[in-house]
Amino acid sequence: MPVRFAPSPTGDLHLGHAFSALLNWQVARETADTFLLRHEDIDASRVRPQFYDQIEEDLAWLGLDWPKPARRQSAHLDDYRDRLDTLATMGVIYPCARTRKDVAEAADRAPQQGAGGAAPLLDRPPPSEIARTLETGAPYAWRFDPRVADDLLGSHRPTFEEAGHGTVTADPFRLGSVILGRKDAPASYHVCVVHDDACQAVTQVIRGEDLSDSTHLHVVLQTLLGLPTPTYRHHRLITDDGGKRLAKRDDATSLRSLRAGGATPANIAARVGLSL
Ligand code: GLU
């Protein structure tokens, strides 16, 4: 029953990452399963090479261990593209050249749709407009079409086990017409994570509650792609003293600066409410 910790090498790990990594590690220890590390590095514009080593050094210092080398998403771009092609063939994604402004306007027109208006359900453009988008060579995004997904799933919407919530029915509309890829980029986080969790045989996903809406989409994608669905646990997010979510640029809570200030792994665990 492997578990995984999947940070992006775009900045220092902070206390929130330590909490997530330690939770995964402790579950792996309790069940005698493997703890996996995965570098989610598909966004080349944000990746900083020094953070691969920095992340691994911080985790090793905390006492964690994983099969080496850790998987890097950037080494699997062709696989993500294949997954995207499959979804396109199914008709569950479509090329969309709409701008952010168009999308915001659509959200204003139909505020009741999508997740809090942030991810509206767009009308799929007619085939002639899609053909024009492909012909002009202009940039476009591959958008998810929840209506087509819903049709394909039929009356049997997939379910998943979520700690604290029991059996949950996946809602294909939860993230609206979310972008799953771009013309010049392989695929978005959602497609990569679904592919990787299946490839790495992850059976239990333990991650922050900020991703609990995404889980609905992930389970729908797993079902459409014929991949297994792990169980899910969404943990609380660690906040600063003012109740604000920690950010990578906030040096005060980075593991690197806490280590430099003399903190021990046990101090870090205690600060996030765990014991080693
Ligand atoms: N790479 C994601 C992040 O750093 C985590 C993805 C996941 O655990 O599914 O927030």
Coordinates of C-alpha atoms and ligand atoms in Angstrom, one line a residue:
M1 CA 0.0 0.0 0.0
P2 CA 2.5 2.7 -1.1
V3 CA 1.9 6.3 0.0
R4 CA 3.6 9.3 -1.6
F5 CA 4.7 12.8 -0.9
A6 CA 4.7 14.9 -4.0
P7 CA 6.2 18.4 -3.6
S8 CA 7.2 20.8 -6.5
P9 CA 10.9 21.8 -6.6
T10 CA 9.9 25.5 -6.8
G11 CA 10.9 26.6 -3.3
D12 CA 11.9 25.5 0.2
L13 CA 9.8 23.0 2.1
H14 CA 8.0 24.6 5.0
L15 CA 6.2 23.3 8.1
G16 CA 3.1 22.5 6.0
H17 CA 5.2 20.2 3.8
A18 CA 6.8 18.6 6.8
F19 CA 3.4 17.9 8.3
S20 CA 2.2 16.2 5.0
A21 CA 5.5 14.3 4.6
L22 CA 5.5 13.1 8.2
L23 CA 1.9 12.0 8.1
N24 CA 2.6 9.9 5.0
W25 CA 5.7 8.5 6.6
Q26 CA 4.0 7.5 9.8
V27 CA 1.2 5.8 7.8
A28 CA 3.8 3.9 5.8
R29 CA 5.6 2.9 9.1
E30 CA 2.3 1.7 10.7
T31 CA 1.4 -0.4 7.7
A32 CA 4.9 -1.5 6.8
D33 CA 4.4 0.0 3.3
T34 CA 6.6 2.1 1.1
F35 CA 6.9 5.8 1.3
L36 CA 7.5 7.3 -2.1
L37 CA 8.9 10.8 -3.0
R38 CA 7.8 12.3 -6.3
H39 CA 9.1 15.6 -7.7
E40 CA 6.2 17.4 -9.5
D41 CA 8.3 19.4 -11.9
I42 CA 6.3 19.9 -15.0
D43 CA 6.2 23.6 -14.7
A44 CA 9.6 24.4 -16.1
S45 CA 9.2 28.1 -15.6
R46 CA 8.8 27.7 -11.8
V47 CA 11.2 24.9 -11.1
R48 CA 14.6 25.8 -9.6
P49 CA 17.1 23.0 -9.9
Q50 CA 18.6 23.5 -6.5
F51 CA 15.4 22.5 -4.8
Y52 CA 15.5 18.8 -5.9
D53 CA 18.5 18.3 -3.6
Q54 CA 17.3 20.7 -1.0
I55 CA 13.9 18.8 -0.7
E56 CA 15.7 15.5 -0.4
E57 CA 18.1 16.8 2.1
D58 CA 15.4 18.2 4.3
L59 CA 13.4 15.0 4.2
A60 CA 16.4 12.8 5.0
W61 CA 17.2 15.2 7.9
L62 CA 13.7 14.6 9.2
G63 CA 14.4 10.9 9.2
L64 CA 12.5 9.9 6.1
D65 CA 13.7 7.4 3.5
W66 CA 12.4 6.4 0.1
P67 CA 13.4 4.3 -3.0
K68 CA 15.9 6.2 -5.0
P69 CA 15.9 7.9 -7.4
A70 CA 12.7 9.7 -6.7
R71 CA 10.4 9.9 -9.7
R72 CA 10.5 13.2 -11.6
Q73 CA 7.4 14.1 -13.7
S74 CA 9.6 15.9 -16.3
A75 CA 10.9 12.5 -17.3
H76 CA 7.5 11.3 -18.3
L77 CA 6.0 14.0 -20.5
D78 CA 5.3 11.6 -23.4
D79 CA 3.1 9.5 -21.1
Y80 CA 1.1 12.5 -20.0
R81 CA 0.6 13.5 -23.6
D82 CA -0.7 10.0 -24.4
R83 CA -3.2 10.3 -21.5
L84 CA -4.3 13.6 -22.9
D85 CA -4.7 12.1 -26.4
T86 CA -6.9 9.4 -24.9
L87 CA -9.1 11.9 -23.2
A88 CA -9.3 13.9 -26.5
T89 CA -10.3 10.8 -28.4
M90 CA -13.1 10.2 -25.9
G91 CA -14.3 13.8 -26.4
V92 CA -13.9 14.6 -22.8
I93 CA -11.5 17.5 -23.4
Y94 CA -11.7 20.1 -26.2
P95 CA -9.4 22.8 -27.5
C96 CA -10.4 26.1 -26.2
A97 CA -8.9 29.5 -27.2
R98 CA -11.0 31.6 -24.8
T99 CA -9.0 34.1 -22.8
R100 CA -9.1 34.6 -19.1
K101 CA -11.4 37.5 -19.6
D102 CA -13.9 35.4 -21.6
V103 CA -13.9 32.8 -18.8
A104 CA -14.4 35.4 -16.1
E105 CA -17.3 36.9 -18.0
A106 CA -18.8 33.4 -18.3
A107 CA -18.4 33.0 -14.5
D108 CA -20.2 36.3 -14.0
R109 CA -23.1 35.3 -16.2
A110 CA -23.6 32.0 -14.4
P111 CA -22.2 32.4 -10.8
Q112 CA -24.1 29.4 -9.5
Q113 CA -22.0 27.1 -11.7
G114 CA -18.6 25.7 -11.0
A115 CA -16.7 25.7 -7.7
G116 CA -17.5 29.0 -6.1
G117 CA -17.5 30.7 -9.5
A118 CA -13.7 30.1 -9.7
A119 CA -14.0 27.3 -12.1
P120 CA -17.1 27.9 -14.2
L121 CA -18.8 25.5 -16.5
L122 CA -18.3 26.9 -20.0
D123 CA -20.3 26.2 -23.0
R124 CA -18.4 24.0 -25.4
P125 CA -17.7 25.9 -28.6
P126 CA -19.3 24.5 -31.7
P127 CA -17.2 22.2 -33.9
S128 CA -16.6 25.0 -36.5
E129 CA -15.1 27.2 -33.8
I130 CA -12.9 24.3 -32.5
A131 CA -11.7 23.7 -36.1
R132 CA -10.9 27.4 -36.5
T133 CA -8.9 27.3 -33.2
L134 CA -6.8 24.4 -34.5
E135 CA -6.3 26.0 -37.9
T136 CA -5.1 29.4 -36.8
G137 CA -2.1 28.1 -34.9
A138 CA -3.1 30.4 -32.0
P139 CA -2.5 29.1 -28.4
Y140 CA -5.2 27.1 -26.8
A141 CA -6.0 25.0 -23.8
W142 CA -7.5 21.6 -23.5
R143 CA -10.5 22.0 -21.3
F144 CA -12.4 19.3 -19.5
D145 CA -16.0 18.9 -20.4
P146 CA -17.9 17.7 -17.3
R147 CA -21.1 17.1 -19.3
V148 CA -19.4 14.6 -21.6
A149 CA -17.7 13.0 -18.7
D150 CA -21.0 12.7 -16.9
D151 CA -22.6 11.1 -20.0
L152 CA -19.8 8.6 -20.4
L153 CA -20.0 7.6 -16.7
G154 CA -23.8 7.1 -17.1
S155 CA -25.8 6.4 -14.1
H156 CA -22.8 4.8 -12.3
R157 CA -20.8 7.7 -10.9
P158 CA -17.6 6.4 -9.4
T159 CA -17.1 6.6 -5.6
F160 CA -14.0 6.8 -3.4
E161 CA -13.2 6.2 0.2
E162 CA -12.3 9.4 2.0
A163 CA -11.0 9.3 5.6
G164 CA -13.6 10.9 7.9
H165 CA -16.3 11.0 5.1
G166 CA -16.8 7.3 4.2
T167 CA -17.8 6.5 0.7
V168 CA -18.0 9.7 -1.4
T169 CA -19.5 9.9 -4.9
A170 CA -17.2 11.7 -7.4
D171 CA -18.7 14.8 -8.9
P172 CA -17.4 15.5 -12.5
F173 CA -18.7 19.1 -12.2
R174 CA -16.7 20.0 -9.1
L175 CA -13.9 21.8 -10.9
G176 CA -16.0 23.0 -13.9
S177 CA -14.3 23.3 -17.3
V178 CA -10.9 23.0 -15.8
I179 CA -7.8 23.1 -18.1
L180 CA -6.2 19.7 -18.4
G181 CA -3.4 20.6 -20.9
R182 CA -2.2 23.3 -23.2
K183 CA -1.3 23.3 -26.9
D184 CA 2.4 23.6 -26.1
A185 CA 2.5 21.8 -22.7
P186 CA 2.1 18.1 -22.0
A187 CA -0.7 18.1 -19.5
S188 CA -1.8 19.8 -16.3
Y189 CA -1.2 18.6 -12.7
H190 CA -4.5 16.7 -12.7
V191 CA -3.6 14.4 -15.5
C192 CA 0.0 13.9 -14.3
V193 CA -1.0 13.1 -10.8
V194 CA -3.6 10.5 -11.9
H195 CA -1.1 8.9 -14.2
D196 CA 1.7 8.8 -11.7
D197 CA -0.4 7.5 -8.8
A198 CA -1.4 4.6 -11.0
C199 CA 2.1 4.0 -12.3
Q200 CA 3.6 4.1 -8.8
A201 CA 0.8 1.8 -7.5
V202 CA -0.1 4.4 -4.8
T203 CA -3.0 3.0 -2.8
Q204 CA -3.5 5.7 -0.3
V205 CA -3.2 9.4 -1.1
I206 CA -2.6 11.7 1.9
R207 CA -2.5 15.4 1.0
G208 CA -3.8 18.8 2.1
E209 CA -7.5 19.6 2.2
D210 CA -6.9 22.3 -0.4
L211 CA -6.9 19.4 -2.9
S212 CA -10.2 17.8 -1.8
D213 CA -12.2 19.3 -4.7
S214 CA -9.5 18.1 -7.1
T215 CA -10.0 14.6 -5.8
H216 CA -13.4 14.5 -7.4
L217 CA -11.9 15.2 -10.8
H218 CA -9.0 12.7 -10.2
V219 CA -11.4 9.9 -9.5
V220 CA -13.5 10.7 -12.6
L221 CA -10.3 10.7 -14.7
Q222 CA -9.1 7.4 -13.2
T223 CA -12.5 5.9 -14.1
L224 CA -12.4 7.2 -17.6
L225 CA -8.8 6.0 -18.1
G226 CA -9.4 2.6 -16.5
L227 CA -7.0 3.3 -13.7
P228 CA -7.4 2.2 -10.0
T229 CA -8.7 4.6 -7.4
P230 CA -6.7 4.9 -4.2
T231 CA -8.2 5.9 -0.9
Y232 CA -7.9 9.5 0.1
R233 CA -7.2 11.4 3.2
H234 CA -7.2 15.2 3.2
H235 CA -5.4 16.7 6.1
R236 CA -5.7 20.2 7.7
L237 CA -3.4 22.9 6.4
I238 CA -0.7 24.3 8.7
T239 CA -1.1 28.1 9.2
D240 CA 1.0 30.8 10.7
D241 CA 0.1 32.5 14.0
G242 CA -2.2 34.9 12.1
G243 CA -4.1 31.9 10.7
K244 CA -2.7 32.4 7.2
R245 CA -1.7 29.4 5.0
L246 CA 2.1 29.1 4.8
A247 CA 3.8 30.1 1.6
K248 CA 7.0 28.9 0.1
R249 CA 8.5 32.5 0.1
D250 CA 7.9 32.8 3.9
D251 CA 11.4 32.1 5.2
A252 CA 10.4 32.0 8.9
T253 CA 8.7 28.6 8.5
S254 CA 11.1 27.0 5.9
L255 CA 12.8 23.8 7.1
R256 CA 16.1 25.2 5.9
S257 CA 15.9 28.3 8.1
L258 CA 14.5 26.4 11.1
R259 CA 17.3 23.9 10.8
A260 CA 19.8 26.7 10.6
G261 CA 18.3 28.2 13.7
G262 CA 19.0 25.0 15.7
A263 CA 15.6 23.1 15.4
T264 CA 15.7 19.3 15.7
P265 CA 13.4 17.0 13.7
A266 CA 11.5 16.4 16.9
N267 CA 10.9 20.2 17.3
I268 CA 9.6 20.3 13.7
A269 CA 7.2 17.4 14.4
A270 CA 6.0 19.0 17.6
R271 CA 5.3 22.3 15.9
V272 CA 2.9 20.6 13.6
G273 CA 1.3 18.5 16.3
L274 CA 3.0 15.2 15.7
S275 CA 5.6 13.2 17.6
L276 CA 8.5 11.3 16.1
Ligands
GLU1 N1 2.5 18.8 -6.0 C1 1.3 19.2 -5.2 C2 1.7 20.3 -4.3 O1 2.9 20.5 -4.1 C3 0.8 18.0 -4.4 C4 0.0 17.1 -5.2 C5 -0.6 15.9 -4.5 O2 -0.3 15.6 -3.4 O3 -1.5 15.3 -5.2 O4 0.8 20.9 -3.7

